Short mmCIF file of C-alpha atoms in Angstrom, two decimals:
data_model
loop_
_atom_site.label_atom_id
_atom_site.label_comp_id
_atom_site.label_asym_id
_atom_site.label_seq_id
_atom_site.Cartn_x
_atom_site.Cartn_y
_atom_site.Cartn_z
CA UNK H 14 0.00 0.00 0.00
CA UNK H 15 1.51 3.59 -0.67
CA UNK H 16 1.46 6.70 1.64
CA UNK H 17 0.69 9.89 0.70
CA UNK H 18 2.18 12.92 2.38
CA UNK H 19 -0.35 15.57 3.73
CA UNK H 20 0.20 17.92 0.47
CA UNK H 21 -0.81 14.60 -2.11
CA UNK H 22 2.18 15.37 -4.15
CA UNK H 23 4.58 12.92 -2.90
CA UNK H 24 3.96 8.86 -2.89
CA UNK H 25 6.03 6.06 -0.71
CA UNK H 26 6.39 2.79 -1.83
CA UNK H 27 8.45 0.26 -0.15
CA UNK H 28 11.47 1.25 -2.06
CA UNK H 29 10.98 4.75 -3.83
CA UNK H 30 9.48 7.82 -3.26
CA UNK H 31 7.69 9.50 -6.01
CA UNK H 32 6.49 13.43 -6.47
CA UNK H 33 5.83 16.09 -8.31
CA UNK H 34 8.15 17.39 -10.67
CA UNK H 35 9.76 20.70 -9.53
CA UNK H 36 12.17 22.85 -11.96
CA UNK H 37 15.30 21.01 -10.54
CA UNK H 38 14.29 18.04 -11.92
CA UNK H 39 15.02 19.27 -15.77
CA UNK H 40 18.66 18.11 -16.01
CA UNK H 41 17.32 14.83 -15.30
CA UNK H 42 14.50 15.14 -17.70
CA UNK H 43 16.84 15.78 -20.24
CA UNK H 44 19.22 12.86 -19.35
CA UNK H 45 16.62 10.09 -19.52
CA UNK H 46 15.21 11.54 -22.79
CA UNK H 47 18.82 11.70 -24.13
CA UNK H 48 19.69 8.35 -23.75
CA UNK H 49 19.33 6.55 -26.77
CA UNK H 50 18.27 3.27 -24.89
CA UNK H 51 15.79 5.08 -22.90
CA UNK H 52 14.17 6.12 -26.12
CA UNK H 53 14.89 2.71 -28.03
CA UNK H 54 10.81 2.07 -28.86
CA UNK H 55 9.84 5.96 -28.79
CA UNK H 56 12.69 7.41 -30.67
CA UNK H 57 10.20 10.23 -31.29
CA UNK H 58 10.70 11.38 -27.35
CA UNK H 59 14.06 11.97 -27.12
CA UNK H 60 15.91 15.26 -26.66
CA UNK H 61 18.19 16.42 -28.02
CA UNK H 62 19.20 19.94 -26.19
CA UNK H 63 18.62 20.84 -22.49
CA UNK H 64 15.79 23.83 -23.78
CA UNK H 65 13.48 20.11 -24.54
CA UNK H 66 13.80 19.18 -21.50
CA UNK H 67 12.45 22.47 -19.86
CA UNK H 68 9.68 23.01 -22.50
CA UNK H 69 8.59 19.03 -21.19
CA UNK H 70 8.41 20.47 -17.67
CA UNK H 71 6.75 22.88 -18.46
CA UNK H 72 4.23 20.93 -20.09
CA UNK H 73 4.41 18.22 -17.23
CA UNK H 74 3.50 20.70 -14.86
CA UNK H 75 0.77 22.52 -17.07
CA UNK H 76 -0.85 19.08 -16.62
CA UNK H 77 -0.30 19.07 -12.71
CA UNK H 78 -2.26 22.47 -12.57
CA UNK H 79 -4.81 21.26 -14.84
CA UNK H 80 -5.68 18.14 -13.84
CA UNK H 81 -4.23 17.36 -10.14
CA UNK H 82 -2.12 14.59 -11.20
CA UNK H 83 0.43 14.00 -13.56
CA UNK H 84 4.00 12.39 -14.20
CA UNK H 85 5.88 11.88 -10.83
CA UNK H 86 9.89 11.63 -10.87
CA UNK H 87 10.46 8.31 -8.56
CA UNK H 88 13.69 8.27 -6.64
CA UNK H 89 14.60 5.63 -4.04
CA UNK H 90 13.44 6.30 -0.31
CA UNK H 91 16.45 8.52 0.90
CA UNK H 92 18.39 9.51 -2.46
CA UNK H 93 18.04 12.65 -4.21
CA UNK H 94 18.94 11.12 -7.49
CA UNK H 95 16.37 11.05 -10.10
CA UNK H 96 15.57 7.35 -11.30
CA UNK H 97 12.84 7.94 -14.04
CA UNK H 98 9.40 9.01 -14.28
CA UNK H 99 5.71 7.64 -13.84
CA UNK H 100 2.98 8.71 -14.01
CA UNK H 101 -0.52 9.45 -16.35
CA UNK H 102 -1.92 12.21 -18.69
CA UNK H 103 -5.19 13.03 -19.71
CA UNK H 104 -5.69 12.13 -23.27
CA UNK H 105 -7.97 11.10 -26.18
CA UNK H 106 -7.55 7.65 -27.78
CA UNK H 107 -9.72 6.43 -30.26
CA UNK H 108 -12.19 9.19 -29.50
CA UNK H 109 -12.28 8.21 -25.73
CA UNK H 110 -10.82 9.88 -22.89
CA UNK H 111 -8.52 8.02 -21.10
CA UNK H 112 -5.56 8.17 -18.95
CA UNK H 113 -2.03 7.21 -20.45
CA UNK H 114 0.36 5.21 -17.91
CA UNK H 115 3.71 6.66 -18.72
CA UNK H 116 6.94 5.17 -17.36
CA UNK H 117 10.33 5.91 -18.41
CA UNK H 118 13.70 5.35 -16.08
CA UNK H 119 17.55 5.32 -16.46
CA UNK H 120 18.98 2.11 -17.57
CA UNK H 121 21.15 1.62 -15.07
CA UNK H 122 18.29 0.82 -12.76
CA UNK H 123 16.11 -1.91 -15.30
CA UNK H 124 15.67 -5.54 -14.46
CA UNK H 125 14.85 -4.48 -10.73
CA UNK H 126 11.53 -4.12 -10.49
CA UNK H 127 11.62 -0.36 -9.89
CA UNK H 128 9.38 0.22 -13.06
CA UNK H 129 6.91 -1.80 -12.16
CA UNK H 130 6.31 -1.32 -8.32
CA UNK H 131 6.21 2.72 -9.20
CA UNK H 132 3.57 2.28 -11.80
CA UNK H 133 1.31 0.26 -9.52
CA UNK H 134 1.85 3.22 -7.18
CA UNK H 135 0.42 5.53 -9.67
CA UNK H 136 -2.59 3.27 -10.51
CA UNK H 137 -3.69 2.74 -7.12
CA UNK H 138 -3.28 7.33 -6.69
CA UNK H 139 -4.72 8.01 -9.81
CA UNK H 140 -7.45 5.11 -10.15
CA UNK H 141 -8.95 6.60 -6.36
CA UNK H 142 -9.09 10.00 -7.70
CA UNK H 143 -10.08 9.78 -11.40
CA UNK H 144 -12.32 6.67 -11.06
CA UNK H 145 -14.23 7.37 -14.07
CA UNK H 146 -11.61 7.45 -16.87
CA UNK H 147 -10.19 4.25 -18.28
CA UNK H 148 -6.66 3.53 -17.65
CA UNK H 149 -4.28 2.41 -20.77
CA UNK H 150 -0.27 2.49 -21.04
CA UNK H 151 0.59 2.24 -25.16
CA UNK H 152 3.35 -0.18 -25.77
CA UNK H 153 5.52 -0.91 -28.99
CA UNK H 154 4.89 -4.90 -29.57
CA UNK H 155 8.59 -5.19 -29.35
CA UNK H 156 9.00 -3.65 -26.00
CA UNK H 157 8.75 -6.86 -23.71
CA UNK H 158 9.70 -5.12 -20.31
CA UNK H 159 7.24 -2.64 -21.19
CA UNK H 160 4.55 -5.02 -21.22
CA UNK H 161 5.31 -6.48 -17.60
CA UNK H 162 4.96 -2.82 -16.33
CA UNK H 163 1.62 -2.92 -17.56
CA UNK H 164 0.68 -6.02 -16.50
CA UNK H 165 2.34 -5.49 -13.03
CA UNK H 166 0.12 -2.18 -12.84
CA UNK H 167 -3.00 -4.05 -13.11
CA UNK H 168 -3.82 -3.78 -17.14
CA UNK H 169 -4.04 -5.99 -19.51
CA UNK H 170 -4.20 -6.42 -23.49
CA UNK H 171 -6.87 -4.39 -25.26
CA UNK H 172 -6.29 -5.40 -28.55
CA UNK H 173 -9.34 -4.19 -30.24
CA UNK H 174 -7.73 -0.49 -28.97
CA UNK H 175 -4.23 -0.82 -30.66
CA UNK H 176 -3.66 1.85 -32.99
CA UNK H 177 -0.99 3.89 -34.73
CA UNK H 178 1.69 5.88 -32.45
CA UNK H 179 3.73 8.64 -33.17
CA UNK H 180 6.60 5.97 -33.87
CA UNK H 181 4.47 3.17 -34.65
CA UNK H 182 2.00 0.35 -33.60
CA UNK H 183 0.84 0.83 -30.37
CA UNK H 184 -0.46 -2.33 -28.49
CA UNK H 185 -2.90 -0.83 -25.63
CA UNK H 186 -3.00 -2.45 -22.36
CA UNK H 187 -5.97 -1.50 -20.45
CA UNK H 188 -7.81 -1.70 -17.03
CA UNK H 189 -11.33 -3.29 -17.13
CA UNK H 190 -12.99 0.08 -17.64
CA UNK H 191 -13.37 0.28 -21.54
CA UNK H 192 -16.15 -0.44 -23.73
CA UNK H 193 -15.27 -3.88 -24.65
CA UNK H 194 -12.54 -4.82 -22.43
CA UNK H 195 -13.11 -7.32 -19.78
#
């Protein structure tokens, strides 16, 4: 079960601590979204100068004033260092409005679950506050790890939904809350 500090904006997990993104957090913005590897299955996201990185804020935390919620930077309980990022946007998918599961994080901390325990985190915030709107993470077919994120976060394959991203197929994974989807 997560905590939630008395402002909402920060959530504990056994391991990491997740919260809002402040302007401090752009270097690391930028450093994720560099990385080629990061970026492997959405070459379209990466940056390529710092100025990307703060226009992203900017728009992460245009979303965080809109909507209440948004993409969280997760760091582990005690560290200042920025991990990766998870979190949801509002959005419109095949004329629907639903909320996007977003997860992206430094290499050097894959294969340990990290991914996968924050995005349940941000389910279990987001699903008690914006009950009403489905829940879907878009996933290249080829992105394996990906998929178990998904899956870990309670969704699973929609494929009726899958459409065409930005760079390429998307396979939707979804929560039980779409016309449709069981």
């Amino acid at each position: 079960m997560d905590e939630r500090s008395r402002d909402g904006e920060e959530l504990l997990t056994a391991r990491l601590s997740l919260r809002r993104p402040a302007p401090e957090d752009v270097d690391a913005i930028f450093s994720i979204h560099h990385d080629p590897a990061t970026c492997l299955h959405n070459p379209s996201d990466a940056l390529s100068r710092r100025e990307e990185a703060q226009e992203l804020f900017e728009r992460w935390n245009d979303h965080w004033q809109r909507f209440g919620f948004g993409y969280w930077v997760v760091r582990r309980r005690g560290s200042e260092r920025q991990l990766g990022f998870c979190g949801t946007k509002a959005m419109d998918l095949n004329g629907m409005r639903v909320l996007n599961l977003f997860y992206r994080f430094e290499a050097s901390s894959w294969g340990q679950g990290l991914a996968g325990e924050a995005a349940e985190a941000v389910v279990g915030w987001v699903s008690g506050r914006v009950p009403d709107l489905p829940l879907i993470a878009r996933v290249r077919p080829a992105n394996i790890a990906s998929q178990r994120v998904a899956v870990r976060a309670g969704l699973a394959r929609a494929e009726h939904l899958d459409t065409s991203g930005e760079d390429g197929l998307d396979w939707i994974f979804a929560n039980g809350r779409l016309p449709g989807h069981c």
